[in-house]
XYZ file of C-alpha atoms in Angstrom:
729
model
C -47.285 15.984 -131.130
C -45.682 14.334 -133.604
C -42.913 11.690 -133.433
C -39.067 12.625 -132.860
C -37.390 13.256 -135.860
C -34.683 9.820 -136.465
C -32.782 11.713 -139.408
C -31.109 15.116 -139.378
C -30.230 16.176 -142.637
C -30.589 12.483 -143.965
C -28.310 11.579 -141.249
C -29.685 9.070 -138.871
C -29.440 10.913 -135.118
C -27.042 7.796 -133.746
C -24.570 8.481 -136.495
C -25.079 12.149 -135.600
C -23.941 11.620 -132.060
C -21.264 8.278 -132.430
C -19.451 11.347 -134.800
C -20.022 13.998 -132.677
C -18.683 11.826 -129.762
C -15.566 10.163 -131.806
C -14.475 13.816 -133.092
C -14.052 15.017 -129.770
C -12.073 11.533 -128.386
C -9.870 12.263 -131.519
C -9.349 16.110 -130.968
C -8.590 15.624 -126.978
C -5.875 12.583 -128.173
C -4.434 14.521 -130.548
C -3.903 17.678 -128.297
C -2.934 15.714 -125.648
C -0.196 13.680 -128.130
C 1.020 16.519 -130.040
C 0.779 19.626 -127.890
C 0.869 18.296 -124.039
C 3.389 15.544 -124.872
C 1.065 13.415 -122.599
C -0.711 11.179 -124.499
C -3.777 9.009 -123.182
C -4.834 7.007 -125.338
C -2.757 3.981 -127.093
C -1.888 4.368 -131.263
C -4.050 1.345 -131.328
C -7.131 2.999 -129.388
C -6.549 6.244 -131.674
C -6.436 4.229 -135.020
C -9.548 2.481 -133.686
C -11.601 6.024 -133.113
C -9.963 7.229 -136.328
C -11.192 4.440 -138.647
C -14.833 4.574 -137.105
C -15.039 8.276 -137.905
C -14.108 7.348 -141.624
C -15.931 4.762 -141.817
C -19.012 7.135 -140.784
C -18.107 9.292 -142.895
C -17.972 7.067 -146.156
C -21.249 5.870 -144.892
C -22.707 9.736 -144.849
C -20.877 12.047 -146.893
C -22.336 15.123 -145.747
C -20.266 14.777 -142.016
C -16.768 15.415 -144.038
C -17.283 18.958 -143.315
C -13.588 20.940 -143.494
C -13.831 20.948 -139.589
C -14.121 17.248 -139.454
C -10.538 15.446 -137.760
C -10.327 13.314 -140.890
C -9.805 16.702 -142.759
C -7.013 17.992 -140.919
C -3.288 17.266 -139.991
C -1.271 17.376 -136.551
C -2.796 19.165 -134.227
C -3.301 22.803 -133.005
C 0.342 24.392 -132.306
C 1.089 24.776 -128.745
C 1.563 28.158 -126.798
C 5.276 27.929 -125.388
C 7.210 28.342 -128.567
C 6.815 31.203 -131.612
C 4.746 30.187 -134.551
C 6.481 29.590 -137.673
C 4.763 28.883 -141.368
C 6.508 26.228 -143.511
C 7.454 26.994 -146.862
C 4.803 23.868 -148.090
C 2.520 22.305 -146.114
C 3.388 19.205 -144.222
C 0.944 16.597 -145.057
C -0.548 13.182 -142.716
C -0.174 10.099 -144.537
C -3.324 7.504 -145.053
C -2.927 3.962 -143.411
C -3.023 0.475 -144.629
C -3.631 -2.273 -142.293
C -3.748 -5.237 -144.271
C -2.630 -6.412 -148.262
C -6.347 -5.465 -149.688
C -5.729 -2.135 -148.632
C -2.368 -2.249 -150.149
C -3.326 -3.387 -153.094
C -6.415 -0.669 -153.411
C -3.901 2.011 -152.691
C -1.619 0.619 -156.103
C -4.786 0.382 -158.178
C -6.077 3.746 -157.452
C -2.254 5.336 -157.761
C -2.293 2.915 -161.228
C -5.906 4.734 -162.276
C -4.607 8.305 -161.425
C -1.346 7.738 -163.242
C -2.553 5.993 -166.048
C -0.162 3.517 -165.755
C 2.195 1.882 -163.381
C 3.544 4.652 -161.066
C 6.309 2.532 -160.033
C 9.143 1.672 -158.733
C 8.592 2.445 -155.169
C 10.599 3.583 -152.585
C 9.726 1.396 -149.228
C 11.544 2.947 -145.586
C 10.485 1.889 -141.998
C 7.874 4.402 -140.454
C 9.657 5.521 -137.299
C 7.859 6.233 -134.026
C 8.965 9.587 -133.756
C 8.312 13.800 -134.131
C 7.752 15.222 -137.453
C 10.194 18.287 -138.034
C 10.920 20.524 -140.812
C 14.784 21.778 -140.922
C 15.051 25.252 -143.344
C 18.865 25.527 -144.620
C 19.282 28.983 -146.635
C 22.378 28.766 -148.186
C 23.814 26.039 -146.719
C 23.262 26.854 -143.076
C 20.692 25.838 -140.939
C 18.180 29.016 -139.796
C 15.385 27.204 -138.698
C 14.021 24.121 -137.304
C 9.920 24.119 -136.706
C 7.815 20.891 -135.178
C 4.839 19.799 -137.815
C 2.163 21.790 -135.762
C -1.301 21.327 -137.810
C 0.958 21.309 -141.428
C 1.074 24.820 -141.994
C 2.001 26.238 -138.792
C 4.452 24.584 -136.200
C 6.504 25.724 -133.192
C 9.911 27.283 -133.779
C 12.273 24.733 -132.030
C 15.483 25.617 -133.369
C 17.489 26.449 -130.925
C 16.944 22.877 -129.253
C 16.957 20.550 -132.852
C 20.758 22.697 -132.998
C 21.795 19.848 -130.129
C 20.758 17.062 -131.703
C 23.734 15.011 -132.369
C 24.162 14.555 -136.269
C 22.073 17.990 -137.166
C 24.393 19.781 -139.110
C 24.718 23.134 -138.862
C 25.845 23.852 -142.111
C 25.401 21.345 -144.967
C 28.659 20.475 -147.012
C 29.285 20.070 -150.690
C 29.776 22.017 -154.178
C 25.719 21.560 -155.555
C 24.322 22.986 -151.985
C 20.442 24.204 -152.855
C 20.203 28.019 -151.974
C 17.064 27.259 -149.875
C 15.974 23.893 -148.948
C 13.698 22.687 -146.529
C 14.303 19.369 -145.247
C 11.992 16.628 -143.774
C 12.559 14.005 -141.004
C 11.906 12.435 -137.373
C 13.195 13.021 -134.064
C 13.590 10.364 -131.884
C 15.550 8.820 -128.870
C 16.496 5.369 -129.265
C 15.240 2.501 -127.483
C 17.821 1.984 -125.297
C 18.507 5.245 -124.394
C 14.468 5.908 -123.556
C 15.430 3.256 -120.727
C 17.619 4.743 -119.283
C 16.019 8.516 -119.587
C 12.856 7.163 -117.622
C 15.278 5.628 -114.766
C 17.117 9.025 -114.483
C 13.521 10.803 -114.142
C 11.775 7.981 -111.663
C 15.090 8.187 -109.539
C 15.064 12.272 -109.455
C 11.032 11.861 -108.588
C 9.717 12.806 -112.237
C 6.925 11.241 -114.060
C 8.466 8.535 -116.248
C 7.409 9.232 -120.311
C 5.001 6.865 -121.601
C 6.858 5.940 -124.951
C 10.391 6.840 -126.739
C 8.010 9.365 -128.959
C 6.575 10.796 -126.084
C 9.854 11.320 -124.666
C 11.454 12.742 -127.790
C 8.652 15.152 -128.421
C 8.698 16.722 -124.472
C 12.310 16.758 -125.291
C 12.413 18.863 -128.156
C 9.711 21.159 -126.594
C 11.912 22.101 -123.325
C 11.957 26.014 -123.301
C 15.740 25.866 -121.886
C 18.268 24.206 -124.882
C 20.557 22.900 -122.159
C 18.224 20.540 -120.818
C 17.971 19.235 -124.687
C 21.360 18.902 -125.146
C 21.738 16.585 -122.063
C 18.957 14.302 -123.755
C 19.902 11.475 -126.417
C 17.946 13.042 -129.051
C 18.457 11.631 -132.790
C 16.782 12.508 -136.262
C 16.418 10.838 -139.183
C 15.805 12.602 -142.678
C 12.851 11.178 -144.928
C 12.111 13.894 -147.574
C 11.784 17.305 -148.620
C 9.497 20.382 -149.080
C 11.210 22.774 -150.800
C 14.237 23.011 -153.075
C 15.898 26.241 -154.834
C 18.986 26.928 -156.598
C 20.664 23.652 -157.001
C 20.397 20.955 -159.686
C 17.014 19.361 -158.490
C 16.382 15.404 -158.028
C 14.129 13.529 -160.063
C 13.188 10.627 -157.393
C 13.027 10.135 -153.276
C 15.885 7.759 -153.693
C 17.925 10.479 -155.191
C 17.467 13.052 -152.408
C 18.851 10.629 -149.853
C 21.647 10.116 -151.679
C 22.177 13.679 -152.205
C 20.899 15.019 -148.641
C 23.652 12.569 -147.274
C 26.326 13.856 -149.022
C 24.736 16.862 -147.851
C 25.767 15.390 -144.112
C 22.440 15.213 -143.154
C 21.253 11.735 -141.177
C 19.679 9.599 -143.673
C 18.340 5.808 -143.085
C 20.534 2.728 -145.008
C 17.003 0.990 -143.762
C 15.147 1.422 -147.414
C 15.007 -0.023 -150.597
C 13.320 0.610 -154.212
C 11.304 -1.930 -155.355
C 9.359 -2.682 -158.436
C 5.979 -3.598 -157.928
C 3.558 -4.797 -154.603
C 4.786 -8.205 -154.269
C 8.282 -6.986 -153.404
C 6.419 -4.080 -151.108
C 4.588 -6.741 -149.557
C 8.220 -8.835 -148.517
C 9.980 -5.425 -147.500
C 6.865 -5.042 -145.027
C 6.597 -8.712 -143.736
C 10.332 -8.639 -142.983
C 10.498 -5.903 -140.862
C 7.367 -7.017 -139.000
C 9.680 -9.937 -138.178
C 12.328 -7.867 -137.628
C 10.502 -4.930 -135.907
C 13.435 -4.343 -133.237
C 16.336 -4.887 -135.360
C 16.387 -0.843 -135.293
C 17.940 0.846 -132.746
C 14.409 3.198 -132.750
C 11.097 2.630 -132.213
C 9.132 1.925 -135.624
C 5.601 0.999 -135.839
C 5.017 0.519 -139.595
C 6.196 0.713 -143.401
C 6.160 3.514 -145.665
C 5.747 3.270 -149.249
C 6.328 6.159 -151.478
C 6.159 6.651 -155.397
C 9.750 7.060 -156.010
C 9.613 9.207 -159.530
C 8.908 13.031 -158.456
C 7.519 13.432 -161.590
C 4.771 11.264 -161.079
C 4.003 12.536 -157.501
C 3.038 15.523 -158.947
C 0.632 14.009 -161.243
C -0.718 12.062 -158.468
C -1.213 15.018 -156.007
C -2.930 15.422 -152.612
C -6.333 14.965 -150.799
C -6.527 18.106 -148.191
C -4.817 15.704 -145.763
C -2.821 13.449 -147.646
C -0.391 12.734 -150.573
C -2.064 10.198 -153.047
C 1.467 8.539 -154.139
C 2.640 7.814 -150.458
C 0.836 5.282 -147.836
C 1.732 3.935 -144.181
C 1.548 0.423 -143.964
C 0.869 0.532 -139.619
C 1.471 -2.759 -138.140
C -0.500 -4.208 -135.269
C 0.179 -2.759 -132.049
C 2.403 -3.842 -129.573
C 1.618 -1.175 -127.252
C -1.848 -0.824 -125.401
C -3.124 1.164 -122.216
C -4.886 -0.801 -119.592
C -5.244 -0.760 -115.615
C -3.175 -1.927 -113.014
C -5.313 -3.303 -110.729
C -2.831 -4.768 -108.199
C 0.786 -5.822 -107.629
C 1.512 -9.353 -106.087
C 4.318 -11.597 -106.325
C 4.880 -15.202 -107.050
C 7.909 -17.729 -106.050
C 10.010 -19.713 -108.552
C 12.170 -22.918 -108.019
C 14.492 -21.008 -106.584
C 12.968 -19.220 -104.152
C 13.069 -15.960 -106.014
C 10.166 -13.585 -105.145
C 9.271 -11.862 -108.237
C 6.901 -9.200 -108.574
C 3.902 -9.580 -110.927
C 1.424 -6.783 -112.466
C -2.654 -8.019 -112.111
C -4.086 -5.848 -115.070
C -7.434 -5.473 -116.275
C -7.512 -8.091 -118.986
C -6.407 -6.445 -122.639
C -5.469 -8.201 -126.058
C -2.227 -6.883 -127.394
C -0.423 -8.741 -130.221
C -3.125 -11.182 -131.098
C -3.833 -12.142 -127.038
C -5.380 -11.185 -124.019
C -3.074 -10.095 -121.501
C -3.968 -9.631 -117.419
C -0.198 -10.988 -116.290
C 2.786 -9.118 -116.676
C 6.326 -9.723 -114.398
C 8.069 -6.891 -112.881
C 10.793 -8.215 -112.078
C 12.182 -6.948 -108.775
C 11.008 -4.130 -106.239
C 13.913 -2.424 -107.814
C 12.308 -2.863 -111.588
C 8.965 -1.259 -110.199
C 10.641 1.528 -108.545
C 12.658 2.341 -111.998
C 9.399 2.003 -113.895
C 7.495 4.095 -111.423
C 4.678 2.662 -111.592
C 1.514 2.991 -108.998
C -1.303 0.479 -108.158
C -4.114 1.809 -109.949
C -2.100 3.251 -112.697
C -2.986 3.186 -116.133
C -0.233 1.582 -117.478
C 1.516 1.200 -121.572
C 1.575 -2.587 -121.838
C 3.770 -4.216 -124.432
C 4.274 -7.255 -126.095
C 6.392 -7.601 -129.018
C 5.213 -10.726 -130.481
C 5.649 -13.854 -128.670
C 7.796 -11.909 -126.259
C 6.596 -11.826 -122.511
C 4.528 -9.077 -122.002
C 5.902 -6.385 -120.274
C 4.951 -2.956 -118.857
C 6.605 0.368 -120.216
C 5.342 2.866 -117.512
C 2.429 4.887 -116.364
C 0.571 7.182 -118.233
C 1.147 10.128 -115.166
C -1.180 12.396 -117.023
C -4.259 10.071 -115.864
C -3.765 9.763 -112.213
C -5.999 11.160 -109.876
C -3.945 10.909 -106.522
C -5.879 7.436 -105.660
C -2.990 5.449 -107.053
C -0.467 3.899 -104.136
C 3.054 2.644 -104.045
C 4.202 -0.981 -104.205
C 5.555 -2.388 -101.176
C 7.934 -5.708 -101.366
C 6.734 -8.422 -98.779
C 9.354 -9.140 -96.161
C 7.727 -12.663 -95.739
C 7.290 -15.230 -98.079
C 3.654 -15.560 -99.610
C 3.343 -18.834 -99.402
C 5.407 -20.481 -96.474
C 5.840 -17.359 -94.283
C 9.871 -17.512 -94.299
C 11.297 -13.938 -93.543
C 12.651 -13.159 -97.152
C 16.191 -12.167 -97.773
C 19.046 -11.851 -100.425
C 21.013 -14.456 -100.875
C 24.546 -12.477 -100.778
C 24.830 -8.989 -100.201
C 24.372 -6.700 -103.677
C 21.916 -9.152 -104.771
C 18.429 -7.419 -106.544
C 16.030 -10.285 -105.740
C 14.800 -11.589 -102.532
C 14.465 -14.911 -101.938
C 12.824 -17.481 -99.712
C 15.589 -19.579 -97.627
C 12.994 -22.592 -96.797
C 13.834 -24.558 -100.193
C 13.205 -27.877 -98.635
C 9.467 -27.171 -97.360
C 8.280 -23.793 -99.797
C 5.301 -25.542 -101.262
C 5.947 -22.923 -104.186
C 9.565 -23.774 -104.694
C 8.618 -27.708 -104.790
C 5.847 -27.125 -107.177
C 7.873 -25.238 -109.422
C 10.818 -27.483 -109.225
C 8.783 -30.672 -109.900
C 6.922 -28.593 -112.874
C 10.590 -27.862 -114.121
C 11.665 -31.574 -113.211
C 9.020 -33.034 -115.802
C 10.406 -30.334 -118.964
C 11.008 -31.863 -122.227
C 14.858 -31.462 -121.056
C 14.824 -32.565 -117.956
C 12.600 -36.366 -117.662
C 10.351 -35.119 -120.544
C 7.498 -36.006 -118.554
C 3.995 -34.862 -120.924
C 1.385 -35.856 -117.928
C 3.093 -33.533 -115.328
C 2.506 -30.266 -116.405
C 1.418 -27.290 -113.960
C -2.030 -28.364 -113.213
C -0.412 -31.622 -112.192
C 2.573 -30.500 -110.398
C 0.335 -28.118 -108.132
C -2.081 -30.699 -107.195
C 1.002 -32.969 -106.154
C 2.380 -30.759 -103.873
C -0.418 -28.329 -102.961
C -4.009 -30.146 -102.941
C -7.091 -28.652 -101.181
C -6.807 -28.949 -97.406
C -7.110 -30.893 -95.559
C -5.712 -33.398 -97.850
C -1.868 -33.200 -97.299
C 0.658 -33.426 -100.458
C 1.459 -36.535 -101.969
C 5.196 -34.612 -103.345
C 6.887 -32.832 -99.975
C 10.088 -33.156 -101.901
C 10.777 -34.584 -105.573
C 12.393 -37.739 -103.711
C 8.723 -38.410 -103.412
C 8.128 -38.273 -107.246
C 8.966 -42.042 -108.450
C 6.639 -43.419 -105.718
C 3.485 -42.364 -106.596
C 0.470 -44.492 -107.090
C -3.087 -44.704 -108.784
C -4.399 -44.558 -105.036
C -2.512 -41.687 -103.497
C -3.550 -39.790 -107.217
C -7.340 -40.293 -107.263
C -8.350 -38.342 -103.985
C -6.283 -34.835 -105.003
C -7.814 -31.914 -105.658
C -6.043 -28.769 -105.972
C -6.313 -24.711 -106.935
C -5.551 -24.195 -110.549
C -2.681 -21.684 -110.693
C -0.988 -19.555 -113.596
C 2.060 -21.061 -114.715
C 3.485 -18.137 -115.413
C 3.221 -16.301 -112.321
C 2.462 -19.230 -109.848
C -1.057 -17.303 -108.334
C -4.461 -18.740 -107.996
C -6.445 -18.412 -111.140
C -9.885 -16.920 -110.473
C -13.102 -18.437 -112.505
C -14.638 -15.413 -113.989
C -18.183 -16.749 -113.100
C -17.925 -17.048 -110.051
C -15.062 -14.795 -108.299
C -13.403 -17.789 -106.800
C -10.319 -19.909 -106.963
C -10.770 -22.739 -109.817
C -10.563 -26.237 -108.259
C -10.018 -29.050 -109.980
C -10.154 -33.218 -109.421
C -7.297 -33.510 -112.047
C -6.712 -37.624 -111.452
C -9.873 -38.598 -110.875
C -13.353 -38.738 -113.109
C -16.240 -37.752 -111.933
C -17.432 -42.060 -110.654
C -13.620 -41.961 -108.960
C -11.881 -43.339 -111.351
C -8.507 -43.240 -112.091
C -8.401 -40.343 -115.018
C -6.443 -40.762 -118.475
C -4.285 -37.931 -116.492
C -3.063 -40.297 -113.909
C -2.694 -43.388 -116.259
C -0.243 -41.250 -118.238
C 1.623 -39.579 -115.760
C 1.951 -43.353 -113.893
C 3.359 -44.640 -117.635
C 5.438 -41.655 -118.035
C 7.175 -41.982 -115.003
C 8.250 -45.728 -115.551
C 9.626 -44.378 -119.070
C 11.397 -41.400 -117.331
C 13.490 -43.880 -115.356
C 15.452 -44.350 -118.190
C 16.402 -40.593 -119.652
C 20.190 -40.142 -120.124
C 22.383 -38.629 -116.966
C 22.449 -35.017 -118.532
C 18.590 -35.047 -118.431
C 18.574 -36.295 -114.810
C 21.035 -33.737 -113.567
C 19.128 -30.986 -115.040
C 15.951 -32.232 -113.221
C 17.537 -32.275 -109.774
C 17.586 -28.127 -110.248
C 21.128 -27.641 -109.520
C 21.721 -23.767 -109.663
C 23.660 -23.086 -113.367
C 23.330 -26.361 -114.740
C 21.227 -26.209 -117.650
C 21.231 -28.477 -120.579
C 24.709 -27.891 -122.281
C 26.502 -28.035 -118.609
C 24.823 -31.045 -117.662
C 25.520 -32.751 -120.884
C 29.396 -31.688 -120.673
C 29.384 -33.140 -116.937
C 27.388 -36.460 -118.130
C 29.907 -37.134 -120.965
C 33.053 -36.238 -118.801
C 31.949 -37.968 -115.516
C 29.667 -40.863 -116.848
C 27.614 -41.181 -113.166
C 26.010 -39.655 -110.481
C 28.320 -41.147 -107.880
C 31.531 -39.879 -109.956
C 30.472 -36.457 -110.167
C 29.212 -36.455 -105.973
C 32.597 -37.750 -105.329
C 34.276 -35.596 -107.379
C 36.433 -32.592 -105.922
C 35.627 -28.592 -107.169
C 39.437 -29.152 -108.851
C 38.167 -32.134 -110.917
C 34.563 -30.611 -111.531
C 36.480 -27.060 -112.789
C 38.473 -28.810 -115.344
C 35.379 -30.381 -117.099
C 35.403 -27.906 -120.076
C 32.339 -25.331 -119.862
C 32.501 -25.491 -115.649
C 34.653 -23.402 -114.346
C 35.632 -22.831 -110.820
C 31.968 -20.866 -109.758
C 29.884 -23.743 -111.047
C 32.304 -26.453 -109.601
C 31.523 -24.860 -106.069
C 27.791 -24.591 -106.762
C 27.484 -28.354 -107.881
C 29.799 -29.482 -104.488
C 27.566 -27.187 -102.447
C 24.439 -28.732 -103.404
C 25.395 -32.726 -103.299
C 26.913 -31.366 -99.572
C 22.960 -30.957 -98.171
C 21.659 -33.950 -96.813
C 17.976 -33.584 -98.073
C 19.639 -33.330 -101.612
C 21.415 -36.472 -101.256
C 18.081 -38.088 -100.344
C 16.432 -37.420 -103.293
C 19.070 -39.105 -105.478
C 19.035 -41.936 -103.463
C 15.606 -42.388 -103.431
C 15.417 -41.881 -107.089
C 18.189 -44.348 -107.586
C 16.300 -47.147 -105.086
C 12.933 -46.127 -107.282
C 15.243 -47.410 -110.659
C 16.060 -44.239 -112.045
C 19.290 -44.425 -114.454
C 21.982 -42.997 -112.457
C 24.980 -43.521 -115.121
C 25.561 -43.469 -118.840
C 26.896 -46.041 -120.875
C 30.923 -45.948 -121.367
C 31.906 -43.218 -123.438
C 31.980 -44.232 -127.647
C 35.464 -44.098 -128.829
C 35.886 -40.936 -130.354
C 35.179 -40.984 -134.543
C 37.460 -38.639 -136.601
C 37.571 -35.078 -134.967
C 37.103 -33.597 -138.700
C 35.729 -30.346 -137.168
C 38.063 -29.907 -134.326
C 38.752 -26.080 -133.674
C 35.645 -25.325 -135.300
C 32.545 -23.280 -134.150
C 28.883 -23.717 -135.444
C 25.537 -22.634 -134.683
C 22.515 -24.258 -135.622
C 18.983 -22.335 -136.588
C 15.622 -23.900 -137.965
C 14.249 -26.921 -138.507
C 16.748 -29.719 -139.933
C 14.819 -32.610 -141.847
C 15.861 -35.732 -139.548
C 17.694 -33.809 -137.059
C 16.472 -32.088 -133.736
C 18.706 -28.951 -132.625
C 20.262 -31.152 -129.688
C 21.183 -34.309 -132.420
C 22.778 -32.000 -135.082
C 24.455 -30.643 -132.453
C 25.779 -33.874 -130.818
C 27.039 -34.538 -134.540
C 28.831 -31.420 -134.351
C 30.445 -32.306 -131.194
C 30.851 -35.669 -131.918
C 33.584 -34.806 -134.756
C 35.492 -32.120 -132.211
C 33.223 -28.947 -133.224
C 32.037 -26.550 -130.563
C 28.246 -25.356 -131.058
C 27.355 -21.265 -130.075
C 24.460 -20.090 -129.406
C 24.842 -16.742 -130.998
C 26.661 -15.999 -134.928
C 29.909 -13.773 -134.763
C 32.723 -13.344 -137.111
C 34.600 -16.228 -135.346
C 31.430 -19.110 -136.182
C 32.906 -21.180 -139.143
C 29.197 -22.351 -140.425
C 25.738 -21.598 -139.920
C 23.837 -24.487 -140.079
C 20.154 -23.311 -141.461
C 16.991 -25.159 -141.806
C 13.547 -24.389 -142.413
C 12.017 -21.172 -140.400
C 16.030 -19.554 -139.637
C 15.136 -16.663 -137.891
C 17.216 -13.806 -136.771
C 20.539 -16.086 -136.619
C 20.555 -16.648 -140.625
C 19.836 -12.836 -141.109
C 23.374 -12.057 -138.737
C 25.335 -14.571 -140.876
C 24.211 -12.918 -144.180
C 25.317 -9.418 -142.449
C 28.491 -10.795 -141.167
C 29.520 -12.878 -144.418
C 29.235 -15.933 -142.387
C 28.942 -19.505 -144.886
C 25.359 -20.838 -144.552
C 24.630 -24.147 -145.021
C 21.090 -26.025 -145.604
C 20.041 -29.462 -144.966
C 22.286 -30.656 -147.567
C 25.343 -28.597 -147.159
C 25.040 -30.131 -143.297
C 25.617 -33.735 -144.753
C 28.301 -32.576 -146.798
C 29.730 -31.116 -143.686
C 29.376 -34.282 -141.545
C 30.330 -36.982 -144.344
C 33.154 -34.841 -146.042
C 34.346 -32.545 -143.679
C 34.469 -28.775 -143.930
C 36.686 -28.584 -147.081
C 33.636 -29.972 -149.375
C 31.194 -28.192 -147.074
C 32.605 -24.978 -148.182
C 31.458 -25.543 -151.377
C 28.142 -26.051 -151.074
C 27.251 -22.694 -148.872
C 24.056 -21.279 -150.061
C 25.286 -17.937 -149.115
C 28.674 -16.495 -149.787
C 30.841 -16.092 -146.677
C 34.040 -14.998 -145.818
């Protein structure tokens, strides 16, 4: 017998097998996504399969047959609705994932157009359901899903229920026949409410807004569709007859808006690739500003005649491309739900998942906030879940992929006892959403979290007291006893106490023990000693920084005490008004409430905190150890040139921290707010200013850069008004 063939028709057998496998995966994913509205693969996974399929066909062109998934649009239509043929084929878009892809697309377009095909229209790529509306003599005749690009499902009755979709076009120059293309979607906030309602009704929630829009539009009963918050935005035309024909995409949008159709304002006509990339980068940063989900930007040659010259491939126009942003949603397995205990005793459920990369980082845990949130999301232990991580925002479980359930999943049951000290959990007051451990004085979890918080930058600012150190001090490995039983012990620490300590490493986000992937056991460290049993650099640094922390201002000491509702701004107001810890402890509720920004509720909280004997013991022990408990006498106020004005500080200002810039403003009588409104007098914007800068521009609030800020401080608001960098009101 001869050797088995390693090729078939010139294609290596492994490549043939992989192509067949990928084709099956892509077709199955499309069917579940477009027809069943029950996606089981994330967008990221689908894109990965599709790109690999394209790469195989580029390497082996004979694999690119008319039946390949790369040559098809959408998916087969479902069997639940009447089938209609589109007046013109609805195509897909080719994708770009980086600047090189965009540059290559423009080079191809320039070659085919024999010159620059610009200008270009850039618009947001809504993650919704593609739809085509046919208006005859101005009246809505038909609405159909994209289907396979040639034939779609007739969903006219359901589309008629969508708010904002006109049943009749208005205006004098309405075409006798026009096919309008767009996206049907559900706004993000409405999607969250809809899922909560479904879970309350005992129904599986939708995986994402696009899935919910598709499922809603395919309801057989239009009355159900009418009860759900569907919206639509128009982004093009397929056919236009019997009226003055537009010459460009942007002109179409103007005309469609005049007809009463819903058209987005978030598009721009741009001259070239530099400006296109700036538009793409802007919305990558501001991806969550629109009320609907977007997954990229669509770039189109604006001129219709040039579009016709460029033409299409078998599945996509050459005159348009979709730039896809890195995925913020992936699917992963929910292995368990555990609970962690915070510094105020709040007990928080956390999802433990199979590690997965999303938005550039590996995620294996995500907060679920409380038992009510777990129930609202409808997730079970063992589910495949949709995990979302928007930029630098903490990871969030969106919901389950209910279509993948096999019956082995189980509901989460909130514990009745603290997992770290065994105390019976309770609600602090009737109507609270969060269970708490009431053992504030002795619960090792709460002590650990309060120590870590006290060391933070806005409190005692002790770099050497991170989460590992806080855990080691409060929860050493048995049989060792904690050297910090309450915060009172903190400033009495010695090197002799630190050296023997060994501790389990815990996750700072959840408080749960970390597991060594090699051994499967909890990670253990000797944080304060080296292999010779001598003090480590960590130990020496901690002792040194504890000594320095004794001199921090009173406001930072107040924050470090973990008094409920006392964050840095409130602590600063208290310290400025009272000047000493004794004055605060001895003040009446009325005197405390009279301090600006305090009020009766916070005043009562302060009085209640100091009424607890072990709280007062912390203050006494810290005072005895040399911690400053009063500030210097208040300096005389300078000229109050900014009295009655409100400011917002954003970005990085040369020569100032955010706090010191705020102090300069409040020292002159101004108020510093955290958000921009029409009542804001000036926004002070340094380098890398973010969304607050954009909000100021949109509201017409005057903006000052670093130089303008100096003019404001030294010469007053009238002089600063002449130095604004953006026109304001």
